[in-house]
Coordinates of C-alpha atoms in Angstrom, one line a residue:
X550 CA 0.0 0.0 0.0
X551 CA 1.2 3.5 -0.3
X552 CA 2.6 5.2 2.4
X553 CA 0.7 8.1 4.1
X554 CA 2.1 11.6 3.4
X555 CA 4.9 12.9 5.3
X556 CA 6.1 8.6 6.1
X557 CA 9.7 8.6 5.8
X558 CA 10.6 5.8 3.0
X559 CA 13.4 3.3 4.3
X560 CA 16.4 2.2 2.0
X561 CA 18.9 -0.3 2.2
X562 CA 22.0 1.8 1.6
X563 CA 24.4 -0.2 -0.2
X564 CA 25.6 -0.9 -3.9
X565 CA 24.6 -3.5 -5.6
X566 CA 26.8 -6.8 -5.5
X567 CA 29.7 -7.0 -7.3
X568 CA 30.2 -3.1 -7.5
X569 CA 31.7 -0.5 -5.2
X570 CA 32.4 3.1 -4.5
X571 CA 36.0 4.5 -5.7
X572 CA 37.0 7.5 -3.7
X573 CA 40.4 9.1 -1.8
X574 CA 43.6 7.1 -2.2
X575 CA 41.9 4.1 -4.0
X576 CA 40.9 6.8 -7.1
X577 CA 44.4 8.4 -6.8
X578 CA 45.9 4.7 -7.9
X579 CA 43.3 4.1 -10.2
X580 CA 44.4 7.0 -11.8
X581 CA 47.6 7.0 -11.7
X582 CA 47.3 3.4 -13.5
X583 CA 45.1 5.2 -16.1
X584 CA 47.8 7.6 -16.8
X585 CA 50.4 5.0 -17.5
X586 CA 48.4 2.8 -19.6
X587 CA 47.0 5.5 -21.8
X588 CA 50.6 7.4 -21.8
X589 CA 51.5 4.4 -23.3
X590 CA 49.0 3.7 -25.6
X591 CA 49.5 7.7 -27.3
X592 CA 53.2 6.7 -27.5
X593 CA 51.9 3.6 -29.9
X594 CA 50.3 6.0 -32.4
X595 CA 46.8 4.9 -30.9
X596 CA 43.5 7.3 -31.2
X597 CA 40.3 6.6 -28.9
X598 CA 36.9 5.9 -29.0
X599 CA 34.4 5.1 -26.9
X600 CA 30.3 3.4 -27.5
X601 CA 27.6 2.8 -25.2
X602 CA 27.6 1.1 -22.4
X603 CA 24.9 -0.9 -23.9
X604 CA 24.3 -2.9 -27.3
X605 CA 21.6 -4.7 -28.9
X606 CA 20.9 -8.0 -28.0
X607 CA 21.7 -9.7 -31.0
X608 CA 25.1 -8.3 -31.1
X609 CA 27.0 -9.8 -28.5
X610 CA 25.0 -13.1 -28.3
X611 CA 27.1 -16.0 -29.5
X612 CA 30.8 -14.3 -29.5
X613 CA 31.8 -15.2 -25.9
X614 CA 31.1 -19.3 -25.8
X615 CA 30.4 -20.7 -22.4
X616 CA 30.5 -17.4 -21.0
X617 CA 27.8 -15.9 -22.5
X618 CA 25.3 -16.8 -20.1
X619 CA 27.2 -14.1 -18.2
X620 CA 25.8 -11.1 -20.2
X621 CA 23.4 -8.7 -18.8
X622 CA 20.3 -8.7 -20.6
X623 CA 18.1 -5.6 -20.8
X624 CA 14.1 -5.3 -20.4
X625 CA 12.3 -4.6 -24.1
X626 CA 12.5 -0.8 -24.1
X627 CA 10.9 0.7 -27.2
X628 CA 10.9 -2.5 -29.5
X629 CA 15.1 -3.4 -28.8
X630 CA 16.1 -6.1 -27.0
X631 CA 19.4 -4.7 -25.5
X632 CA 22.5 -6.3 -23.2
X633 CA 25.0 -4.3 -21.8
X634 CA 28.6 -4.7 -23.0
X635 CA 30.7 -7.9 -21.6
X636 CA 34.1 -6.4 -23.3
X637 CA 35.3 -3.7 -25.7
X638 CA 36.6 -6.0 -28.3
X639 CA 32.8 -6.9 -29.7
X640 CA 31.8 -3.3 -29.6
X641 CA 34.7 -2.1 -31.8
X642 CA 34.2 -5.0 -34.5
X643 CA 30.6 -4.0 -34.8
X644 CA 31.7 -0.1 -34.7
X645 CA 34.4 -1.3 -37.6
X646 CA 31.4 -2.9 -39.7
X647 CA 29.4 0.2 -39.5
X648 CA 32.1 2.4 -40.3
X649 CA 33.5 0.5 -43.3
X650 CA 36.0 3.1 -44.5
X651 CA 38.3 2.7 -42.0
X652 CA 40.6 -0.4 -43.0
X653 CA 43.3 0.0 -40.4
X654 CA 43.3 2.1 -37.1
X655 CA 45.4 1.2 -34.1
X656 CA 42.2 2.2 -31.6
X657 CA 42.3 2.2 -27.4
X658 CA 39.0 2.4 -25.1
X659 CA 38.7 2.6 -21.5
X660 CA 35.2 2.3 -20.2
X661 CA 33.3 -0.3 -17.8
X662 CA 32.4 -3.4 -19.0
X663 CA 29.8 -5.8 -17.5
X664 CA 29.2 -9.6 -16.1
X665 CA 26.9 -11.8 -14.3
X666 CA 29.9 -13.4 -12.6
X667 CA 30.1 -14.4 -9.0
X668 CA 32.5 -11.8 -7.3
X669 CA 35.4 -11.7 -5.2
X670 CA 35.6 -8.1 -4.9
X671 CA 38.8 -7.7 -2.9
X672 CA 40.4 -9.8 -5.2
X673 CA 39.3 -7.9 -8.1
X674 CA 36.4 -9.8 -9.9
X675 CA 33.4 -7.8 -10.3
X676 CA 30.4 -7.2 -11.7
X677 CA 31.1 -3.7 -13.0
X678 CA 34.8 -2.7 -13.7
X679 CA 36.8 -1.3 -16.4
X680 CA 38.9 -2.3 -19.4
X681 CA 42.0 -0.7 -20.8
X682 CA 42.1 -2.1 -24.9
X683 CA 44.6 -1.9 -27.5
X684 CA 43.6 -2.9 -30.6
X685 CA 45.0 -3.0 -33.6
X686 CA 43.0 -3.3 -37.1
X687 CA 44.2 -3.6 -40.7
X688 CA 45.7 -6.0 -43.2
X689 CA 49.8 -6.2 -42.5
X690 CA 52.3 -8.5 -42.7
X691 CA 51.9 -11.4 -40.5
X692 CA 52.5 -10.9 -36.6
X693 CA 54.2 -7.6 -36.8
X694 CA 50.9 -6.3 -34.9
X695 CA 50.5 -8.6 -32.4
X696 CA 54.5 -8.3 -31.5
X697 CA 54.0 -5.1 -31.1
X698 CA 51.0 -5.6 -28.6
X699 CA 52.8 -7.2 -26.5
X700 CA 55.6 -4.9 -26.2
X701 CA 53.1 -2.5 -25.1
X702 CA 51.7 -4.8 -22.5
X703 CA 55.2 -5.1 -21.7
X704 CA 55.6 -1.2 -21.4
X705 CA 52.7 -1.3 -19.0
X706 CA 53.8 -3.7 -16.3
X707 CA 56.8 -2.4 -16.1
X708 CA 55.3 1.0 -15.5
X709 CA 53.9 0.2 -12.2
X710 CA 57.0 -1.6 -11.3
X711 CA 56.1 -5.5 -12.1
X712 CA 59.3 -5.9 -13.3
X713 CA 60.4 -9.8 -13.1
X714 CA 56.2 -10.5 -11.4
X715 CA 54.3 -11.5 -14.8
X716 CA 54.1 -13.4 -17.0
X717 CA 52.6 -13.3 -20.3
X718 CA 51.2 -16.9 -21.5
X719 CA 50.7 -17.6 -24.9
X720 CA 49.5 -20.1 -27.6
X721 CA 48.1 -20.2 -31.0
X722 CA 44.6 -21.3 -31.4
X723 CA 45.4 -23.0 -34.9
X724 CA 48.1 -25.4 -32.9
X725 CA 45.2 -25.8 -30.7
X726 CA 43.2 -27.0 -33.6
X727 CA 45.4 -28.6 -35.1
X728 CA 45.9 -30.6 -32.2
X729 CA 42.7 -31.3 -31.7
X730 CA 42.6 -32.7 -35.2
X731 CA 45.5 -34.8 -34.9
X732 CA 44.2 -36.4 -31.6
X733 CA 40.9 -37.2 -33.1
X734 CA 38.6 -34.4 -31.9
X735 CA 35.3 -34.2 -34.4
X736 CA 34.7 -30.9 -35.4
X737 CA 31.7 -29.6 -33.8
X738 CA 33.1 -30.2 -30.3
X739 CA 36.4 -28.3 -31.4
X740 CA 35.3 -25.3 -29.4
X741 CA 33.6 -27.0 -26.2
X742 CA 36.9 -28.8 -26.0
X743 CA 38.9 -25.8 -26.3
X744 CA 36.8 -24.3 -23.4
X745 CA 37.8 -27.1 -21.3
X746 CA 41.7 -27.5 -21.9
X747 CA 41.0 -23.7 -20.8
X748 CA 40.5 -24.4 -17.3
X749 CA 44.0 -26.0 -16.7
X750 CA 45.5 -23.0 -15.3
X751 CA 42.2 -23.7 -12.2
X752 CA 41.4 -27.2 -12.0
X753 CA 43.9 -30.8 -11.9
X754 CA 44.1 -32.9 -15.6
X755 CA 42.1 -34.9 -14.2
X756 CA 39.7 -32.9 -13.7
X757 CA 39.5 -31.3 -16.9
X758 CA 39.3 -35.0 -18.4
X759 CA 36.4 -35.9 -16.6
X760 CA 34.8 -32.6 -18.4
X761 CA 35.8 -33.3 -21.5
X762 CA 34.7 -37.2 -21.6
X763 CA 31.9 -37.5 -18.9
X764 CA 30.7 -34.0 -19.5
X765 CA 31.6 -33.4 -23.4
X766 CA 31.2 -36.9 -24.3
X767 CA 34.8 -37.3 -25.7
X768 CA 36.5 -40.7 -26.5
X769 CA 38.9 -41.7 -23.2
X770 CA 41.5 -42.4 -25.6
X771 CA 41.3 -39.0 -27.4
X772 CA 41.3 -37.1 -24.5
X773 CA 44.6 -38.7 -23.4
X774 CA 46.1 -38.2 -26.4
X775 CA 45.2 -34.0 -26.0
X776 CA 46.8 -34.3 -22.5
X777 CA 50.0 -35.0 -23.8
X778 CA 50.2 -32.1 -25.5
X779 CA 48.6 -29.4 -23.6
X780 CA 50.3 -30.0 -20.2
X781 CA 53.8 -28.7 -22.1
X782 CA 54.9 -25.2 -21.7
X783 CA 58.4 -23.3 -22.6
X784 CA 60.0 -21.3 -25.2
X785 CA 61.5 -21.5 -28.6
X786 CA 62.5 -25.5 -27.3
X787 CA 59.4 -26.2 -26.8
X788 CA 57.8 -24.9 -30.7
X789 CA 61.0 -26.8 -32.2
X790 CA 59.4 -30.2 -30.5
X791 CA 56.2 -29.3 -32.1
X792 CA 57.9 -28.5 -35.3
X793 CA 59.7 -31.8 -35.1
X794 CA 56.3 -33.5 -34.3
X795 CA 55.2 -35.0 -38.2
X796 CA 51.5 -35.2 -37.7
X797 CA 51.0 -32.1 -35.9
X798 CA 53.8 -30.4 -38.3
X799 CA 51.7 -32.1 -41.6
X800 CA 48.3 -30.5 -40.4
X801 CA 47.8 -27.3 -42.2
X802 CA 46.3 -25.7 -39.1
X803 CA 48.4 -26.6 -37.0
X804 CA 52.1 -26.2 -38.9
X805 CA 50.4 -22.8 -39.8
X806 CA 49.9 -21.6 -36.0
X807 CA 54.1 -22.9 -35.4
X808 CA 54.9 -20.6 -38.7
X809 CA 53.3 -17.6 -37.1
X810 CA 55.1 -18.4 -33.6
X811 CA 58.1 -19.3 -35.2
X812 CA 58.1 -15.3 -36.7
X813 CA 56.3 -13.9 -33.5
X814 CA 59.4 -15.2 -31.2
X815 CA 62.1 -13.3 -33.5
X816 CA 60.1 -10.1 -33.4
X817 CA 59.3 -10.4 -29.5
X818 CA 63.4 -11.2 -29.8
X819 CA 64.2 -7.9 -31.4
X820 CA 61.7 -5.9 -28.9
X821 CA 63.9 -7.3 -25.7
X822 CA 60.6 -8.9 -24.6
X823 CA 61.1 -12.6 -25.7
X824 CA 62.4 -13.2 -21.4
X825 CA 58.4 -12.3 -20.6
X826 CA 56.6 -15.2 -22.6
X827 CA 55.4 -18.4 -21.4
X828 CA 54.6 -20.6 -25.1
X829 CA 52.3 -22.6 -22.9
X830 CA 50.1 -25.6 -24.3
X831 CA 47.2 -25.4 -22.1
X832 CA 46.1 -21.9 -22.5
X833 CA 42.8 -21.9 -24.9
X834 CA 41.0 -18.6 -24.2
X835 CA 37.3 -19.5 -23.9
X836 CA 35.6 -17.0 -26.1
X837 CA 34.5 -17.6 -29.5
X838 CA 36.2 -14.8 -32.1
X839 CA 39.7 -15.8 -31.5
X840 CA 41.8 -17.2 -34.6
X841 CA 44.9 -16.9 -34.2
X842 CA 47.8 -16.1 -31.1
X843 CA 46.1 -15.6 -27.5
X844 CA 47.7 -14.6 -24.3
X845 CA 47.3 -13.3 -20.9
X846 CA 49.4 -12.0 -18.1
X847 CA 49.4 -13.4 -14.6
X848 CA 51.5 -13.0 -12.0
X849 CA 51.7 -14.5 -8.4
X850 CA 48.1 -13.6 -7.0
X851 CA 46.2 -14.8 -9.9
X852 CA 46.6 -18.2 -9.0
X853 CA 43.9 -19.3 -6.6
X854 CA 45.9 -20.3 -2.8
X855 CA 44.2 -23.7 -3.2
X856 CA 42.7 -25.4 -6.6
X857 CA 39.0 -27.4 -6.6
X858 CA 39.7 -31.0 -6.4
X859 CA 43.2 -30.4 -4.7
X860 CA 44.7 -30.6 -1.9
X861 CA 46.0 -27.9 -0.2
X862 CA 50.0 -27.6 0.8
X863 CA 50.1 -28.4 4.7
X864 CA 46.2 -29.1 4.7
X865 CA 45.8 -31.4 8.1
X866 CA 42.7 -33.5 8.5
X867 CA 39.7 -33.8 6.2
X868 CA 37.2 -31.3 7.1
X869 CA 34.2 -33.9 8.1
X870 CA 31.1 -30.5 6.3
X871 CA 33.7 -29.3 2.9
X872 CA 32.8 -25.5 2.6
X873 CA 30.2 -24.8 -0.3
X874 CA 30.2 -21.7 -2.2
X875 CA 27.3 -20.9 -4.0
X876 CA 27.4 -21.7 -7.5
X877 CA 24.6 -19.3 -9.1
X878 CA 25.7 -16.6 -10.6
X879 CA 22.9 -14.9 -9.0
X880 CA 23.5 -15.9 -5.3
X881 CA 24.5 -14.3 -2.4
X882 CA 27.9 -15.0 -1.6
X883 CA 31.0 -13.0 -2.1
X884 CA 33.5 -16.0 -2.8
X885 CA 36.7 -13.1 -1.8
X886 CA 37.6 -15.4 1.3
X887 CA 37.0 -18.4 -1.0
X888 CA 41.3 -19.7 -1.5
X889 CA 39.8 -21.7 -4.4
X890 CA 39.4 -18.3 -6.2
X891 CA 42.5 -16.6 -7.3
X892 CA 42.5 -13.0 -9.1
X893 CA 42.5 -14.4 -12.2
X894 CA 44.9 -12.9 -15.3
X895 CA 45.5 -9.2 -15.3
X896 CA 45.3 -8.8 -19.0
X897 CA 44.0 -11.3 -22.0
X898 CA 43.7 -10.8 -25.8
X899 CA 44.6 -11.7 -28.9
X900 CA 43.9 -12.4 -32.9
X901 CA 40.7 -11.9 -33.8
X902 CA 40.1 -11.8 -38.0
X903 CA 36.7 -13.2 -38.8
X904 CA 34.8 -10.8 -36.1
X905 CA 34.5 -8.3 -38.2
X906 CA 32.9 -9.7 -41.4
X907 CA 30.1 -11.4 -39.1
X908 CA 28.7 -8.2 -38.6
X909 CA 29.4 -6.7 -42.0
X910 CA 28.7 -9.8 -44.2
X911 CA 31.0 -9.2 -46.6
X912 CA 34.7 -6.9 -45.7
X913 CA 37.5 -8.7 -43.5
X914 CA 39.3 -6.6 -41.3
X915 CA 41.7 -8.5 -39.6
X916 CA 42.7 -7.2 -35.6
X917 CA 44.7 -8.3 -32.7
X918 CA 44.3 -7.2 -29.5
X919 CA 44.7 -7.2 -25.8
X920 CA 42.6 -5.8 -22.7
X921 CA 44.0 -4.6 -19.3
X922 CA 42.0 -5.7 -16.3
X923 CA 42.0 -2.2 -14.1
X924 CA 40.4 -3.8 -10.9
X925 CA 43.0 -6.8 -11.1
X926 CA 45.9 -5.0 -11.2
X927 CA 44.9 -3.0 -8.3
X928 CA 43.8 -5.8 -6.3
X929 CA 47.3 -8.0 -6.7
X930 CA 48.8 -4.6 -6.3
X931 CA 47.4 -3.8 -2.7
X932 CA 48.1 -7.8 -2.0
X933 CA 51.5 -7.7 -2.5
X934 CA 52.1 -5.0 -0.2
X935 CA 49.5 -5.4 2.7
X936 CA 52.5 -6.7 4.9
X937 CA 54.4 -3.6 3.9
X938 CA 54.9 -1.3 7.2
X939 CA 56.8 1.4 5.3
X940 CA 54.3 3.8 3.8
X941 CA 55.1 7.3 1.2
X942 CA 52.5 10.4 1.9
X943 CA 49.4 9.7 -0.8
X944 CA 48.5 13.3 -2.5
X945 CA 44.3 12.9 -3.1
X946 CA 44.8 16.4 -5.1
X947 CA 47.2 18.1 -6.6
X948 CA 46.9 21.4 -5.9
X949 CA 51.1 22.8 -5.8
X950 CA 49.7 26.2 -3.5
X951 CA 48.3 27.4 -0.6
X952 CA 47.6 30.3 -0.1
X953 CA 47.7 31.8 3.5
X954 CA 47.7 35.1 5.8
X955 CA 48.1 35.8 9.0
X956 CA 48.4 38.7 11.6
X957 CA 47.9 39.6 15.1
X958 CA 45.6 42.0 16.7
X959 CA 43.1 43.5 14.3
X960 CA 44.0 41.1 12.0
X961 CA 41.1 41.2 9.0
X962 CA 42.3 38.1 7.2
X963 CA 43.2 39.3 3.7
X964 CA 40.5 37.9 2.1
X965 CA 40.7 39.7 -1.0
X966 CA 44.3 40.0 -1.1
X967 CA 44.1 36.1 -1.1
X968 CA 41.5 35.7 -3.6
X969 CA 43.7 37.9 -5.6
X970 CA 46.5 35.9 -5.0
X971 CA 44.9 32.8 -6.2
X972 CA 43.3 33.9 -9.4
X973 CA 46.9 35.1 -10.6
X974 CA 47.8 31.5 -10.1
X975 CA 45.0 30.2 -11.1
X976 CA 45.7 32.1 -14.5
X977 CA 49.3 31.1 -14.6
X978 CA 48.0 27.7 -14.7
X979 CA 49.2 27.1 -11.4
X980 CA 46.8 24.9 -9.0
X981 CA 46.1 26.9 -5.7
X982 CA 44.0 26.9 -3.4
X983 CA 43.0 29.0 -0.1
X984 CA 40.7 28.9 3.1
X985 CA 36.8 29.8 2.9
X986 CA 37.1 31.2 6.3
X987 CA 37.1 34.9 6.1
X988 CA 39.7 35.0 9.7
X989 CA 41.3 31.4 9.2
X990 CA 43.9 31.1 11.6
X991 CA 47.4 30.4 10.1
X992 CA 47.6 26.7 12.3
X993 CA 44.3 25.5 10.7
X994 CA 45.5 26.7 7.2
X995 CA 49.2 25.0 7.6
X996 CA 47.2 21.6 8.7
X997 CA 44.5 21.9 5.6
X998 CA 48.2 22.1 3.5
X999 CA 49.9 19.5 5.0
X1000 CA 47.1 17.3 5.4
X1001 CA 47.0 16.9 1.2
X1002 CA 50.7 17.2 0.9
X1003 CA 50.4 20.7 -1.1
X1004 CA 54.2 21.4 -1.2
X1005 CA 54.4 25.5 -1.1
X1006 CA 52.6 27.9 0.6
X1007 CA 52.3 32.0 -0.3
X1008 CA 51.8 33.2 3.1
X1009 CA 50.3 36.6 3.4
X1010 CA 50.9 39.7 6.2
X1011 CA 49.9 43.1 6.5
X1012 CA 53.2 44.7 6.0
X1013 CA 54.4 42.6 3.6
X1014 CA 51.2 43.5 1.5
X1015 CA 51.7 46.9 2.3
X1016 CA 55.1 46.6 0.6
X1017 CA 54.2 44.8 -2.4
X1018 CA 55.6 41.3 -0.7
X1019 CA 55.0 37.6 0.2
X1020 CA 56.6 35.2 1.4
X1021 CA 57.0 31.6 -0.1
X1022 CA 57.6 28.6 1.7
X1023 CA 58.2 25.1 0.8
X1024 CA 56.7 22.8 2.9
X1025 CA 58.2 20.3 5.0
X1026 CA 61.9 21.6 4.8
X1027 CA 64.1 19.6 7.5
X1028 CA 64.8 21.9 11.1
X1029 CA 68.2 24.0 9.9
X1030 CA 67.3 24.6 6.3
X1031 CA 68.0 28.0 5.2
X1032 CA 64.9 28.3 3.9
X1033 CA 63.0 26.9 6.4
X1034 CA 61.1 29.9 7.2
X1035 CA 60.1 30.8 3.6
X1036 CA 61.9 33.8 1.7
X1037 CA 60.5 37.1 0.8
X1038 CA 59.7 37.8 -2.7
X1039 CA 58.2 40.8 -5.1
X1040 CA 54.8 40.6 -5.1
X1041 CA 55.4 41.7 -9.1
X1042 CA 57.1 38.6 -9.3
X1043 CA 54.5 35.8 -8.2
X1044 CA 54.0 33.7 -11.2
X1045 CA 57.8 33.6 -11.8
X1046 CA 58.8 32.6 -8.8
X1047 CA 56.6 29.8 -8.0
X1048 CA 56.6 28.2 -11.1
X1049 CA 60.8 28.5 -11.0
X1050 CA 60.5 26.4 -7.4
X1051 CA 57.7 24.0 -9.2
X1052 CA 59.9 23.6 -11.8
X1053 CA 63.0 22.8 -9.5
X1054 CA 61.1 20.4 -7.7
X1055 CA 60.1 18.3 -10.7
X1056 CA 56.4 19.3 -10.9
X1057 CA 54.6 19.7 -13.7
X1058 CA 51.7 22.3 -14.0
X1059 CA 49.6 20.1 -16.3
X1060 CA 50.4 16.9 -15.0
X1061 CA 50.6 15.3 -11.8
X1062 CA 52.1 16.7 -8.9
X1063 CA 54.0 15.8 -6.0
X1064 CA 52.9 12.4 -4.1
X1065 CA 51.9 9.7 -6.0
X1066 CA 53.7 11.1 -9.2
X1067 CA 57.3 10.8 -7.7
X1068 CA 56.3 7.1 -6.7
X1069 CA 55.9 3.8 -8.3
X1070 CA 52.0 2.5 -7.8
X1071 CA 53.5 0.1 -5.6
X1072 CA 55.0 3.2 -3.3
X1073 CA 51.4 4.5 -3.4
X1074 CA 49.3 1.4 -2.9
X1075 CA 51.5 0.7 0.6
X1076 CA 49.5 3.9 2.0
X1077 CA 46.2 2.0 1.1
X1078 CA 47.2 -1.1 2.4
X1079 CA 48.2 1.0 5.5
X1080 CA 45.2 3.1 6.0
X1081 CA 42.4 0.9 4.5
X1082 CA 40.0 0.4 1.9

């Protein structure tokens, strides 16, 4: 019934599952991991776009395998049946096919993506969370792009200081197939095979057997024969044993995938990034539009603590009541406690050719790409230094001055002189602030600067206005500086001055400043482990 007039209506106040708020330190990392990855991508020659956060139905259904039951789909709203977005890689395809005079474009997108997945929010695995992509479109000579992506992804981790903690895994889905040929696979279970071998990086062989032949209905003895193969991982020995391997070498599809590795391993060579790659067998990449090299990047927390079906090192006695976790996507539980559930990779793509002409009908546009995981990366991030007692100040803005006054008796507060001050820098381009009190006292507006780490103050006085002075101070100068106290300066010379000492100090007056820009993300993520969500 409705309520009377003047009832006060109850809410639940929370978000819904598998989503949070972003705010103070947390958005400071976030961005700062935006910066770097789009920094990057400019460097690569690489424009933007961007397209709704929804699509129509029809569109994403079918590109996305097993995964597909995943997608959000929308209520009928004016005759279209819509989802919203899974990825960015299906969006740009259809965006290619509509725009079919662009034939090559190197394009990124960064925007929030959406799943029906089960979360584990502290470890990253959400609901709603963003995508970095790199993509690259066109007809070129065979795996120039796709070394070149993941040089980039390469650039990216090293960044945020993951030097020597990741590790990019990679495989060709036409040695995949070929495999699968060789070993007996029929054709129409090519794929639901595929998916299967996929879950070796989570589950036992064993496991993953029982899928394919109890599940899948796969012969025993074909199955055995795939496990020989896909359990292999290494480097350049490991695609000369497939190259020395005559049926897999006599398949077309499959001595085609070891041609393109064979070239992608000298180019990966020349970029100094061959050391990162893992040429691992058992990495499939579930969704549908792949055809040609996949990958993704993991590093130490995307492995689950524990795997299903395993047991764990230095487990004790046999729990006599195992712990369930809820298995519909739609349930309750927040599986982030759950040591069965790891982060999961930090960043997956790869070839993609015949996406493109299933929309259009008609043009190929062949693309490689590869999407960052934002969420991830901060998650393993803040897991790797939560034991991390040493801590560097966090800047949440980056204003570079504060502007201040003081007096004694009869002081007025300098309002307008202040104001003044700050519109001169504001129109210098510097970023300045000052206190909304009309009296502040000079403690209060030290604290409000040292509290966001702004590193120089302007500090107003009667008789230095008077004579056409300020003072300005950098903040935090050890006990015994000579400038500790701040030096006196032309009023005439403001701009000048201040953006001489920014300049000295490394700052920038478009970019970052200060704080989490003269740290690694790692630096900056030890003051969130330290001070909390």
């Amino acid at each position: 019934m409705p309520k009377d007039k003047g009832e006060k209506t109850s809410y639940q106040l929370k978000v819904p599952k598998g989503t949070k708020d972003w705010e103070g330190r947390d958005m400071v990392i976030r961005d700062k991991i935006f910066t770097n990855i789009t920094n990057i991508f400019k460097r690569h020659g690489a424009v933007t776009i961007d397209t709704p956060v929804f699509e129509l139905k029809d569109i994403l259904a079918g590109k996305y395998g097993e995964d597909s039951k995943l997608i959000y789909n929308l209520a009928d709203q004016g005759g279209e049946l819509c989802s919203l977005r899974y990825d960015l890689t299906v969006p740009f395809a259809r965006w290619l096919a509509m725009n079919s005079s662009i034939q090559n474009i190197k394009r990124y997108h960064i925007a929030k993506v959406y799943r029906r997945d089960q979360p584990a929010m502290t470890k990253g695995r959400m609901r709603e969370f963003y995508q970095c992509d790199f993509d690259i479109a066109g007809a070129y000579d065979a795996m120039l792009p796709d070394a070149e992506i993941i040089r980039i992804t390469c650039e990216f981790f090293q960044s945020l200081g993951w030097e020597g903690r990741y590790t990019i895994k990679m495989n060709h889905r036409k040695i995949l197939d070929g495999i699968f040929e060789v070993c007996g696979v029929p054709k129409e279970k090519l794929r639901m095979i595929s998916s299967a071998v996929d879950k070796l990086d989570k589950s036992p062989w064993e496991e993953v057997r029982r899928e394919m032949t109890e599940d899948k209905g796969l012969d025993g003895e074909v199955a055995d024969r795939i496990g020989e193969y896909v359990v292999q991982k290494g480097g350049r020995e490991l695609l000369e044993r497939l190259q020395g391997d005559a049926k897999l070498s006599g398949n077309e599809s499959g001595s085609a995938g070891i041609e393109d590795m064979k070239k992608l391993f000298d180019y990966l060579e020349t970029f100094e990034v061959l050391d990162k790659v893992s040429f691992d067998m058992s990495l499939a990449r579930g969704l549908d539009y792949y055809t040609g090299v996949i990958y993704e990047v993991v590093t130490e927390g995307s492995a689950p603590q524990t795997s299903e079906g395993q047991t764990s090192q230095g487990a004790g006695k046999k729990d006599s009541k195992p712990k369930k976790h809820a298995t519909n996507v739609d349930g309750e539980e927040d599986r982030s406690n759950d040591p069965s559930v790891g982060v999961g990779s930090v960043a997956a793509g790869g070839r993609y050719d015949n996406l493109v002409s299933m929309f259009s009908g008609k043009q190929q546009i062949p693309c490689v790409g590869i999407s960052f995981g934002v969420d991830r990366i901060f998650s393993i991030t803040k897991q790797r230094l939560a034991a991390d007692a040493s801590a560097a100040a966090i800047r949440t803005n980056e204003v570079d001055v504060y502007v201040m006054a003081f007096g004694g008796k009869g002081f007025e507060g300098l309002l307008k002189e202040r104001m003044q001050v700050a519109k001169r820098l504001w129109d210098a381009g510097i970023k300045a602030e000052f206190s909304w009190k009309v009296k502040p006292k000079l403690p209060q507006q030290f604290k409000a600067a040292e509290v966001n780490g702004v590193p120089f103050a302007i500090i107003l006085g009667d008789e230095e206005v008077a004579q056409g002075k300020c003072k300005i101070k950098e903040m935090g100068l050890p006990e015994g500086h000579a400038e500790k106290e701040g030096v006196m300066i032309e009023m005439a010379n403001l701009e000048k001055e201040v953006l001489a000492r920014l300049g000295r100090q490394g700052s920038s007056t478009t970019g970052l400043t200060g704080g989490i820009d003269k740290m690694t993300l790692e630096d900056a993520a030890r003051e969130v482990t330290k001070t909390g969500d």
